[in-house]
Coordinates of C-alpha atoms and ligand atoms in Angstrom, one line a residue:
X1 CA 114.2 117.0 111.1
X2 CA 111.4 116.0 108.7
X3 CA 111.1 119.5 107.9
X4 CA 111.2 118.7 103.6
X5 CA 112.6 121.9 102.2
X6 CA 111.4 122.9 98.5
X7 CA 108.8 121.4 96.4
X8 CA 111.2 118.2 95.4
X9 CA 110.5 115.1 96.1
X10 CA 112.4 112.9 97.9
X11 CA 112.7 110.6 95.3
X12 CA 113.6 112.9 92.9
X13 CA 115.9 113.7 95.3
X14 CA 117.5 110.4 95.6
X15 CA 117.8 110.7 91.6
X16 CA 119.8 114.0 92.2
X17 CA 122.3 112.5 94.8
X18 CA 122.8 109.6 92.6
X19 CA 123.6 112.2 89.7
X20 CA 125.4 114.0 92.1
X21 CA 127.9 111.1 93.7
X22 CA 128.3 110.3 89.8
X23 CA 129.5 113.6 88.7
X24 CA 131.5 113.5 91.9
X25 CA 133.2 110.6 90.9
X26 CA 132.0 108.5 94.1
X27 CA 130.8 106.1 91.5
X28 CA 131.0 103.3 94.6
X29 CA 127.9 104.9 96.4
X30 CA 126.0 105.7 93.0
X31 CA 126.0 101.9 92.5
X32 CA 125.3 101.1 95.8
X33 CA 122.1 103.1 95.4
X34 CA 121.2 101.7 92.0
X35 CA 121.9 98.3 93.3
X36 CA 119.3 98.7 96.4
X37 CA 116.7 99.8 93.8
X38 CA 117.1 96.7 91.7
X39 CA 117.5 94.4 94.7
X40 CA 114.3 92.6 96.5
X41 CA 114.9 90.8 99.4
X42 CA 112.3 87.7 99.6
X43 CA 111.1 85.7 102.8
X44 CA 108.4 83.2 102.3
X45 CA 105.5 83.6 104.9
X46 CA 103.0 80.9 104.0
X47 CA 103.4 78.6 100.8
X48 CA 101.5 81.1 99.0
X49 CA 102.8 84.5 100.4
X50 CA 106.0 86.3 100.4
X51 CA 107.2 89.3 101.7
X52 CA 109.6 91.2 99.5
X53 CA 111.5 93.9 100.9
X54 CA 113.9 96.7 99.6
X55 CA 114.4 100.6 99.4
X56 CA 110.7 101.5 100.8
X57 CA 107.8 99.9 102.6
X58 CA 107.8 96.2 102.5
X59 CA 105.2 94.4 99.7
X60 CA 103.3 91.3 100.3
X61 CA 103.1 88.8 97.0
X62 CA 99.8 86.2 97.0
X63 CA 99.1 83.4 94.6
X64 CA 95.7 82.1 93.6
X65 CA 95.0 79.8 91.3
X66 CA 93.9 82.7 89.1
X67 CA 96.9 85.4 89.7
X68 CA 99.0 87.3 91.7
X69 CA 97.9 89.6 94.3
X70 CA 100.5 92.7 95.0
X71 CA 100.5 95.1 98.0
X72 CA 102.4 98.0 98.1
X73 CA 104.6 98.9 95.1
X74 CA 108.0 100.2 97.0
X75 CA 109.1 104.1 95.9
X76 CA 110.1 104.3 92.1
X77 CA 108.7 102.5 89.0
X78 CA 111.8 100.1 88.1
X79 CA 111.2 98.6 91.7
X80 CA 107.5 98.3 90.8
X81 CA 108.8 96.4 87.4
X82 CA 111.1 94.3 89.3
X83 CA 108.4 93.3 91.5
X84 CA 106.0 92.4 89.0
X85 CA 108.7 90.3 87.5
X86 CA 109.5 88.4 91.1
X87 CA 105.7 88.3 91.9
X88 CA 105.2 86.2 88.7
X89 CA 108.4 84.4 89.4
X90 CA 107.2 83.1 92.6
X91 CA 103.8 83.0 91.8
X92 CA 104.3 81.7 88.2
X93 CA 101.0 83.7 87.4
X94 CA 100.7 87.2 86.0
X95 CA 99.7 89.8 88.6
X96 CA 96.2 90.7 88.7
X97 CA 95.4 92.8 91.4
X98 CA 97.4 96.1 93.1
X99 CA 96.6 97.2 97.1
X100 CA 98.2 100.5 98.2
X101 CA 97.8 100.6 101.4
X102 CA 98.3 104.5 102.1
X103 CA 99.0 106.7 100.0
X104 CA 103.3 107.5 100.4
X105 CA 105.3 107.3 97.8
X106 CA 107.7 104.3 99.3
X107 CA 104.1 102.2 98.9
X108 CA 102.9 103.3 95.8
X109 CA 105.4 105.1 92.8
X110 CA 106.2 101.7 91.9
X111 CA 102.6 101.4 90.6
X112 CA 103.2 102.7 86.8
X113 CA 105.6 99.2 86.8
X114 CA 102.8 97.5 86.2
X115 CA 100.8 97.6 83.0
X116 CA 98.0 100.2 82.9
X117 CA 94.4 98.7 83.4
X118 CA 94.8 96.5 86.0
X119 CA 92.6 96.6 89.4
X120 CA 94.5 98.9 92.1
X121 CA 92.7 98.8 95.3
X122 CA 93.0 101.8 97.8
X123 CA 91.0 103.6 100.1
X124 CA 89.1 107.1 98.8
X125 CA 91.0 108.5 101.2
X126 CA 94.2 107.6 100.0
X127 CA 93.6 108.0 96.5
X128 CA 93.0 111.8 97.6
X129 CA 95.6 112.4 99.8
X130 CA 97.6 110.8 96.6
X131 CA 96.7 113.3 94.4
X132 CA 97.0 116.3 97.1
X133 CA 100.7 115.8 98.3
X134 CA 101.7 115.0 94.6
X135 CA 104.1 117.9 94.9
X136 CA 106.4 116.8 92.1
X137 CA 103.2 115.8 89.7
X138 CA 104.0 112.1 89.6
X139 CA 100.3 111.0 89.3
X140 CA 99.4 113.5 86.8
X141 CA 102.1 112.3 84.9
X142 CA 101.0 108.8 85.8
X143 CA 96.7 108.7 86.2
X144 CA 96.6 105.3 84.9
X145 CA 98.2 104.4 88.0
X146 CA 96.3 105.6 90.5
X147 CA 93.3 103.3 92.3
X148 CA 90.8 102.7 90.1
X149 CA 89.0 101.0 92.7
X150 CA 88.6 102.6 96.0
X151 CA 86.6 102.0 98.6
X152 CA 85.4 103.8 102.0
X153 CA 85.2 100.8 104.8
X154 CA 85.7 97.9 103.3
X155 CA 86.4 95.8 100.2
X156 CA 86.7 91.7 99.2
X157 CA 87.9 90.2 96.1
X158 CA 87.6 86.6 95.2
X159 CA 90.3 85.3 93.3
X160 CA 91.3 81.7 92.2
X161 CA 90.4 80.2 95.4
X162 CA 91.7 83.5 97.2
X163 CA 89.9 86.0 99.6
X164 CA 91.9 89.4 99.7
X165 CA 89.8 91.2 102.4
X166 CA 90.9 95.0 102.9
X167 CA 89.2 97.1 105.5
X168 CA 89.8 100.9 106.6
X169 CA 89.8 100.9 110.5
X170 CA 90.5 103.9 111.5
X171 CA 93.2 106.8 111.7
X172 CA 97.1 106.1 113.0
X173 CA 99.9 106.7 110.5
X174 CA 97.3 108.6 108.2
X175 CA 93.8 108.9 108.0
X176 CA 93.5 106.8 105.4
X177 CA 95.6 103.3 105.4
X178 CA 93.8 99.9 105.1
X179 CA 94.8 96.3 106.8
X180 CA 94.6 93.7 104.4
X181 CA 94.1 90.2 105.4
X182 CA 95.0 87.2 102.6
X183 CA 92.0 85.3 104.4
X184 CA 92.7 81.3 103.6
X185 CA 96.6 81.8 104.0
X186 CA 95.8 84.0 108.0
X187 CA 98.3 86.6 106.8
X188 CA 97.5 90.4 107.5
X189 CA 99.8 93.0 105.8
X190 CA 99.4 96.0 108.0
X191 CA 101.6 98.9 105.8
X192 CA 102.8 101.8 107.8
X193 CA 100.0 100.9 110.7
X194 CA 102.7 99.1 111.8
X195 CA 106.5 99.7 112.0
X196 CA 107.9 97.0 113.5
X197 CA 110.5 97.3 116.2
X198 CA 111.7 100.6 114.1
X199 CA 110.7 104.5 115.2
X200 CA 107.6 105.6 113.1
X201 CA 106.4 108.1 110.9
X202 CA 103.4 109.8 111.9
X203 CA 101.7 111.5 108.7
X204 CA 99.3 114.5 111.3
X205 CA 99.0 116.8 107.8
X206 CA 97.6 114.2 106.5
X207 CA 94.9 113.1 109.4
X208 CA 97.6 110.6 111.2
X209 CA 97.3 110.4 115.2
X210 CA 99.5 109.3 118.0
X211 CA 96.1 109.7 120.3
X212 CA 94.0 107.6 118.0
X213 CA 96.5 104.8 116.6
X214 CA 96.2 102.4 119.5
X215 CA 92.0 102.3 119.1
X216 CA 92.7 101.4 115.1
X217 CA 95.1 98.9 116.5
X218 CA 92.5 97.2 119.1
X219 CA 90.2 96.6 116.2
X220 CA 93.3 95.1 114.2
X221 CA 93.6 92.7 117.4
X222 CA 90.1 92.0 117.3
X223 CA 90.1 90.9 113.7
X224 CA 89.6 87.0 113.6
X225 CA 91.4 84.6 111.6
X226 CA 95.2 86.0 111.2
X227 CA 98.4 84.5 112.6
X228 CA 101.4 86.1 110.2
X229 CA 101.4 89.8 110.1
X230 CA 103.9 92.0 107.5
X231 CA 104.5 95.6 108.7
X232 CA 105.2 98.5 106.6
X233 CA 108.6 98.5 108.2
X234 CA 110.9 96.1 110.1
X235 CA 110.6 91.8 110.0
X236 CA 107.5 89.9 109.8
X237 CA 105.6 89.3 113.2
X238 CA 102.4 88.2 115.0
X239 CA 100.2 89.4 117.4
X240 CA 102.8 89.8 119.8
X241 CA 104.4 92.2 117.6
X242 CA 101.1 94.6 117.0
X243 CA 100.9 94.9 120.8
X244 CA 104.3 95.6 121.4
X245 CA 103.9 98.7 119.0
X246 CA 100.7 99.5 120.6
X247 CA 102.0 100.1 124.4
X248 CA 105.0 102.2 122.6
X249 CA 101.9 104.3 121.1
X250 CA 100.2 104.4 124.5
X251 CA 103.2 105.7 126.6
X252 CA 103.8 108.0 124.1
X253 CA 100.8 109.8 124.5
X254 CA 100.5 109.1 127.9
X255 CA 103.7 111.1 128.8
X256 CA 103.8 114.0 125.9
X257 CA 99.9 114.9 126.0
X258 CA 99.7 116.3 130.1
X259 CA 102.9 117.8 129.6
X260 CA 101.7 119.5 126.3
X261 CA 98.4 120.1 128.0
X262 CA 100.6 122.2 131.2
X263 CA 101.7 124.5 128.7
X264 CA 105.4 122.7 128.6
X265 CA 107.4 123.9 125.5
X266 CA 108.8 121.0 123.1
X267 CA 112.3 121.3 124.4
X268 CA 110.6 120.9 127.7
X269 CA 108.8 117.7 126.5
X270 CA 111.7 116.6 124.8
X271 CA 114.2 116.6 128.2
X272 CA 111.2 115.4 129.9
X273 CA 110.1 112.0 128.6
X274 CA 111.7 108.6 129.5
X275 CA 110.1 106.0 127.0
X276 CA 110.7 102.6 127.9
X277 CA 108.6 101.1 125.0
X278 CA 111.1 102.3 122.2
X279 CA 114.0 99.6 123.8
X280 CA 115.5 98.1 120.7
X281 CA 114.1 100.3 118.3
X282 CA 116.1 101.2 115.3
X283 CA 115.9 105.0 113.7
X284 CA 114.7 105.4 109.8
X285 CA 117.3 107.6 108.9
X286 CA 117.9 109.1 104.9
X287 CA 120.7 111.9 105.2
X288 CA 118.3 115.4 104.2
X289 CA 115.1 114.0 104.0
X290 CA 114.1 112.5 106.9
X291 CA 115.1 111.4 110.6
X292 CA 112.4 109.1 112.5
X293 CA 113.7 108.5 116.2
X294 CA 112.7 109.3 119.1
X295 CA 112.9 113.0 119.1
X296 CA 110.7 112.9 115.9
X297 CA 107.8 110.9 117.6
X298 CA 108.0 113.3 120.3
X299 CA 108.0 116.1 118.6
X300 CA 104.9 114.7 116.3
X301 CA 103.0 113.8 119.5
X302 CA 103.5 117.3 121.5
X303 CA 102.6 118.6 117.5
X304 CA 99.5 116.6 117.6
X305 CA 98.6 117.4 122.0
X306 CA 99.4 120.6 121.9
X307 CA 97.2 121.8 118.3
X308 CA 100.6 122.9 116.9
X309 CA 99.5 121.1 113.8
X310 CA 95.7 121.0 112.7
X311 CA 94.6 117.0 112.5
X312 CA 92.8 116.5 109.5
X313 CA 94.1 119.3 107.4
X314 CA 92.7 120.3 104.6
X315 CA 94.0 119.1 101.3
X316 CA 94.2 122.4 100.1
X317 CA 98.0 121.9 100.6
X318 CA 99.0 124.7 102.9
X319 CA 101.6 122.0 103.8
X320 CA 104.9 121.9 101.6
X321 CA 106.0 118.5 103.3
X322 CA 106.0 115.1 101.7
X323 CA 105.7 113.0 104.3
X324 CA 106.8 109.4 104.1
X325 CA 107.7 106.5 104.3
Ligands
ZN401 ZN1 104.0 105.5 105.2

């Protein structure tokens, strides 16, 4: 089902249905949509982090004594302008510092919201696989808005009394994603590394792995100094939380990859697997774009076992998908 047809963009899509339920008079639904844009929902997770959360991967908010710390931007620029204005509203300091924690566009289109020059913080990796899957051109419309300060394994920034410490551990939902731990506050903000109690994505086109996530998510766990923990999708959590995602990883593999492996066709697979794991997990569905349930992580792991899909592709863009969130 995520099987993106044509060269537009999701979001741009979204832009055409709301044109389209305007024209078609179902004015209701086109300001249902443009209400969810301008809406942030806010949860306090420590006195001096919030989560916000709206249409697109949920963004963590830090105040130091020196200014505010975003991560993750959300899908489209007036929610990137909205959350600069609610970041300085709770913070009451301007925003100093952007983290994108993959590269997808519900984590980072909201970046030209923000005023061109300041410090966005991404992995190489991601800034690459940012300007590879830009099939609609956003970020050559938009350079200024890109990281301007990436790094390969790891990165720390002292702020006003702040660590942000953001390290690349490995592949899982891409092969390029960061944690990022607000060190003094033990809050980590995990992006799409973790989809919390919700089906997720998994990015193989651009180097994401079902086999390899739970490893990246062992040296998560061994991470010192963290209690709270923000997933790219789905209610704050804790530890408990990161290993509950982890044994859904884990029996995923371990039931697709020998059935792939004995030659079993995907419709096989599919009539053959009895997760347990997934209990209580809710579907990411947006009508033509995308469908992430359980057929789609099945399907992406007997992709992944069975070399239907090259790991690590290229970025010469043999792919015409835009994967997210
Ligand atoms: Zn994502």
């Amino acid at each position: 089902m995520t099987r993106y047809v044509g060269r537009r963009s999701p979001a741009r899509r979204i832009l055409g249905w709301l044109l389209v339920a305007l024209l078609a008079g179902g004015g209701i639904f086109a300001v249902w949509i443009y209400q969810q844009l301008g809406t942030l929902g806010t949860e306090s997770v420590t006195p001096d982090v919030w989560m916000l959360s709206g249409l697109g991967g949920n963004v963590g908010v830090l105040r130091s004594e020196r200014g505010a710390v975003v991560v993750d931007t959300m899908t489209f620029r007036m929610q990137g302008e909205r959350i600069r204005e609610t970041a300085e509203a709770l913070t009451g300091r301007e925003v100093e510092v952007i983290v994108n924690t993959h590269y997808h566009y519900d984590h980072t289109h909201g970046n030209p919201g923000f005023p061109p020059g300041l410090r966005i913080v991404a992995t190489q990796r991601t800034r690459a696989l940012m300007q590879a899957f830009d099939h609609d051109g956003y970020w050559v419309s938009h350079p200024e808005a890109l990281p301007n300060d990436p790094f390969t394994d790891r990165h720390e920034i002292k702020l006003g009394g702040k660590t942000i410490r953001s390290s690349f551990l490995g592949r899982g939902h891409t092969d390029g994603d960061l944690v990022v731990q607000f060190v003094e506050d033990r809050v980590l903000h995990l992006g799409d590394l973790l989809f919390h109690r919700r089906y997720p994505n998994i990015d193989l086109e651009a180097g994401g792995s079902v086999r390899e996530w739970p490893a990246t998510l062992d040296r998560v766990l061994a991470m010192d100094g963290w209690d709270h923990v923000i997933p790219g999708h789905g209610a704050i959590t804790d530890r408990a939380g990161i290993e509950q995602f982890q044994r859904f990883l884990r029996e995923l593999w371990a039931q697709v990859q020998p059935l792939a492996a004995a030659g079993r066709t995907l419709d096989e697979t599919l009539a053959a697997v009895q997760l347990r794991e997934d209990a209580g997990y809710r579907a990411i569905v947006i009508p033509g774009i995308l469908q992430l349930d359980r057929d789609f992580v099945v399907r992406r792991a007997w992709e992944e076992a069975s070399g239907a899909v090259r790991t690590r592709a290229g970025m010469g863009g043999e792919s015409a998908r835009v994967a997210a969130p």
